Amino acid sequence: MHLALFLIFGLLCIGGALNLLLQRHPINSALSLIVVMSSLSVLYLLLGAEFLALAQIIVYSGAIMVLFVFVIMLLNAGEEQRTHGSRAAYLAGIPGVLALFAVLASTFFTLRTNLGSARLGSFLVSTGDLSRVLFRNLLLPFEVTSVLILVAILGAVVLAGKEQ
Amino acid sequence: MIPMTTITTSAIPVSPALRILPEILLTVTGVLVMLIESVLAPNTSRKPLGVMAILGTLAALAASLYQLQLPAGTAFFGTVQSDAFSVFFHLVIGGIVLVTLLVSLDYFEGHTSYVGEYYALILFGAVGMMLMTSSVELLMVFISLEISSISTYILAGYRKRSATSPEASIKYFLLGSFATAFFLYGIALCFGATGSTNIYDIAKGVASGASPLLLTVAFGMMLIGIGFKVSLAPFHVWTPDVYEGAPAPVVGLMSTAPKAAAFAVLLRIAYGAYGTMTHVWMPLIWMLAVLSMTIGNLGALTQHNVKRMLAYSSIAHAGYLLVAFTALAPMGIAAASFYTAAYAAMNVGAFAIISYLSGYDEARTNLGDYAGIARRHPMAAAALAVFLISLIGIPFTAGFFGKFYVFTAAINSGNAWLAILGLLNSGVAAFYYLRLLGQMYMLPQEAGLAPDTIRARPSFVLGVAILVIAVFALGIFPNSALRLARAGAATFNVQHRIAAAAFPVARFER
């Protein structure tokens, strides 16, 4: 059951990501991204991170992707022209990706016995546990994120605003 | 004299806010600049905001110096640590930001309507960079790295009317985000191997010898991420395009300050967390150092654009800096720290002069444009000559002592071959720096040029004067800087004592 769910949603996730890249219309890419985000949240759920799974659906699949789709519709973005990509991308990129995949796959395969596993519902994270981590142990990173958001807002103002 | 006793953890509790005092001051100044900018009438000078930003940076520098008086220790549940190491890098980054603000006080005025935001972005970026150097928690490192990166992506695209600047920004953004993903994946694997993202807890996990394979892959991922940020070969492809397109004062900033911060993070990860796995990461660093030095210098030889040439030269200098990593702990850390300071002084200076000579529209970018410039602008040419001589590494300049400490540290640790490769590379590098010097001083200026209208403002002169003094001070009296760098390196030795006093790290108990 666990394995079947993992395989289904794992493949769905990869398929969605590939479709995102191959589609020529931005709206199709955005919709594939929703597939990726939602299947990722199922994978989180299978790992026993139910809060993260829900946050993923609400924040990414919900809020952020709705914004994406709206922006694409407002801009009325048309079909993209297909380019053949650069030679460097094919010569260095594809072998690089394959090498990376090989390294990670062999690492996890070698370590599969001692890495252990987490299962759905094997432990439940209560709101109390979560807030203890977020607002006590990781208080400073949490607060500093506000500076990050401020920088992003400034960037949007500067890069998108008109020069007077 | 820096008190060496600051390393021991004391029983007297230090207020957590004091541990991040420079960052707090910079954030407050940045927010004030941002808010005041919105109430100022459009089309008025934004210089007062720049002056405010400069004052805020000065306050942050003073606060960093004050942190030296505090006993070294962690705050906010073991996420940040203030010690001589963090103070050293705070001073380097604060100095770079101060000088960048001084030399660009007039650069954007009248060319863009977002001058106030420019100052705020520089201040917020500095907050991120400074936090990177004091973080001992990888999650904290990640968030501060994002702050520093995102603000530099935006600053790179500030000349919106030109074609190259937005291109630089988007290239930098895409490759930078790609690199951050690698770094984040490395953190995740590290967490998987040791159950923690705290440097000291990772160090314990690494020392216990559990899952070395996973830890090696994790280190490789983090190294790729940082390699992109500091433009090490083979992760350097973005550097020439971005440096060519971004405004010159911004290039001076982004080729030094975020790199200093990223190198501080790499020092903490390599010597702090992976201190017992040196046999694994040293060969990796060795290869990257040789590649960066060689590719950087050979690439610079073929360039005719001065900014692209300096971009390749910055790749080579990142390689020299990596040579220090192959040395044994205290020596290597001190040499690497000192080199970041020396490199910052000369590189910010070179880009400041280029920004002055070529102006907002980048009128002088090719080597040929610098022919005979010594006659038209003798002072600017002299200052650029000082920075170039320092970049070559001629005695009595910062560049000489930087290279001297790096290569002696490598030789003392038995890496003579690497030092020899580095010296050979410095010889090659001398050629292209001297070519620019020759253009400026030996050639007659081209006839029929319209007279220049550029004038040096007092703030610009002050900024360049600070840099020239810094280049000579680090080259003739390197002792006080070196003493602080050594005190910083020494904090890595007593980490177990600090770790014992640190709070337990955040994690889900299963």
Coordinates of C-alpha atoms in Angstrom, one line a residue, chain A residues 47 100 103-104 106-108 110-111 114-115 117-118 123 125 129-130 133 135-142 144-145 147-148 150-152 154-164, chain B residues 20 27 31 34 42 76-77 79-80 111-114 117 120-121 124 127 131 137 139-140 143 146-147 150-151 154 157-158 160-161 182 185 189 213-214 217 221 504-506 508 510:
Chain A
L47 CA 6.9 10.3 5.2
L100 CA 24.2 13.4 -10.1
V103 CA 25.7 9.4 -7.3
L104 CA 22.5 10.0 -5.3
S106 CA 24.0 4.6 -5.5
T107 CA 24.3 6.5 -2.1
F108 CA 20.8 5.8 -1.1
T110 CA 24.1 1.5 -0.4
L111 CA 22.6 3.1 2.8
N114 CA 20.7 2.0 8.0
L115 CA 18.7 5.0 6.8
S117 CA 12.0 4.7 7.4
A118 CA 9.1 6.9 8.5
F123 CA 4.1 9.8 15.0
V125 CA 3.4 16.3 15.2
D129 CA 5.8 20.6 19.1
L130 CA 5.8 22.5 15.9
V133 CA 10.6 24.4 17.2
F135 CA 9.1 30.0 17.8
R136 CA 11.8 28.9 20.2
N137 CA 14.6 26.9 18.7
L138 CA 14.4 28.4 15.3
L139 CA 13.1 31.8 16.4
L140 CA 15.9 33.8 14.8
P141 CA 15.7 32.2 11.3
F142 CA 11.9 32.7 11.5
V144 CA 15.0 37.0 9.8
T145 CA 12.7 35.6 7.0
V147 CA 14.0 40.7 6.0
L148 CA 14.1 38.2 3.1
L150 CA 11.2 42.7 2.5
V151 CA 14.1 42.4 0.1
A152 CA 11.8 40.5 -2.3
L154 CA 11.8 45.9 -2.7
G155 CA 13.0 43.9 -5.7
A156 CA 9.5 43.7 -7.2
V157 CA 9.2 47.5 -6.8
V158 CA 12.5 48.2 -8.3
L159 CA 12.5 45.8 -11.2
A160 CA 8.8 46.1 -12.2
G161 CA 8.3 49.8 -11.5
K162 CA 8.4 52.4 -14.2
E163 CA 11.2 54.9 -14.4
Q164 CA 10.0 58.5 -14.0
Chain B
I20 CA 23.4 40.2 16.5
T27 CA 18.1 46.2 9.5
V31 CA 13.8 50.0 7.2
M34 CA 13.0 52.5 2.9
P42 CA 10.0 62.6 -6.2
F76 CA 19.1 32.3 20.1
F77 CA 19.2 28.6 20.9
T79 CA 21.7 29.5 15.9
V80 CA 24.2 32.4 15.9
H111 CA 19.7 58.0 -13.7
T112 CA 17.0 56.0 -11.9
S113 CA 14.1 56.8 -9.7
Y114 CA 14.9 54.0 -7.3
E117 CA 15.7 51.5 -2.7
A120 CA 18.0 49.9 1.4
L121 CA 18.9 46.8 -0.7
F124 CA 19.6 44.4 3.8
V127 CA 22.4 42.0 7.0
L131 CA 24.4 36.8 9.5
E137 CA 23.0 26.7 12.2
L139 CA 19.0 26.7 8.3
M140 CA 20.1 30.2 9.4
I143 CA 18.0 32.1 5.0
E146 CA 19.0 33.9 0.3
I147 CA 18.8 37.5 1.7
I150 CA 18.3 38.0 -3.7
S151 CA 19.5 41.6 -2.9
I154 CA 18.2 42.9 -7.9
G157 CA 19.8 44.6 -12.8
Y158 CA 19.7 48.3 -11.7
K160 CA 17.3 49.0 -16.5
R161 CA 17.7 51.0 -19.7
F182 CA 22.3 22.3 -4.3
Y185 CA 19.9 19.6 -0.7
L189 CA 21.5 15.2 3.4
L213 CA 29.2 8.2 2.5
L214 CA 26.1 10.3 3.1
V217 CA 27.7 13.5 -0.7
M221 CA 26.4 19.3 -2.6
P504 CA 20.2 21.6 22.2
V505 CA 19.4 22.0 18.6
A506 CA 16.0 22.0 17.0
F508 CA 11.9 16.4 16.0
R510 CA 11.1 10.4 17.2

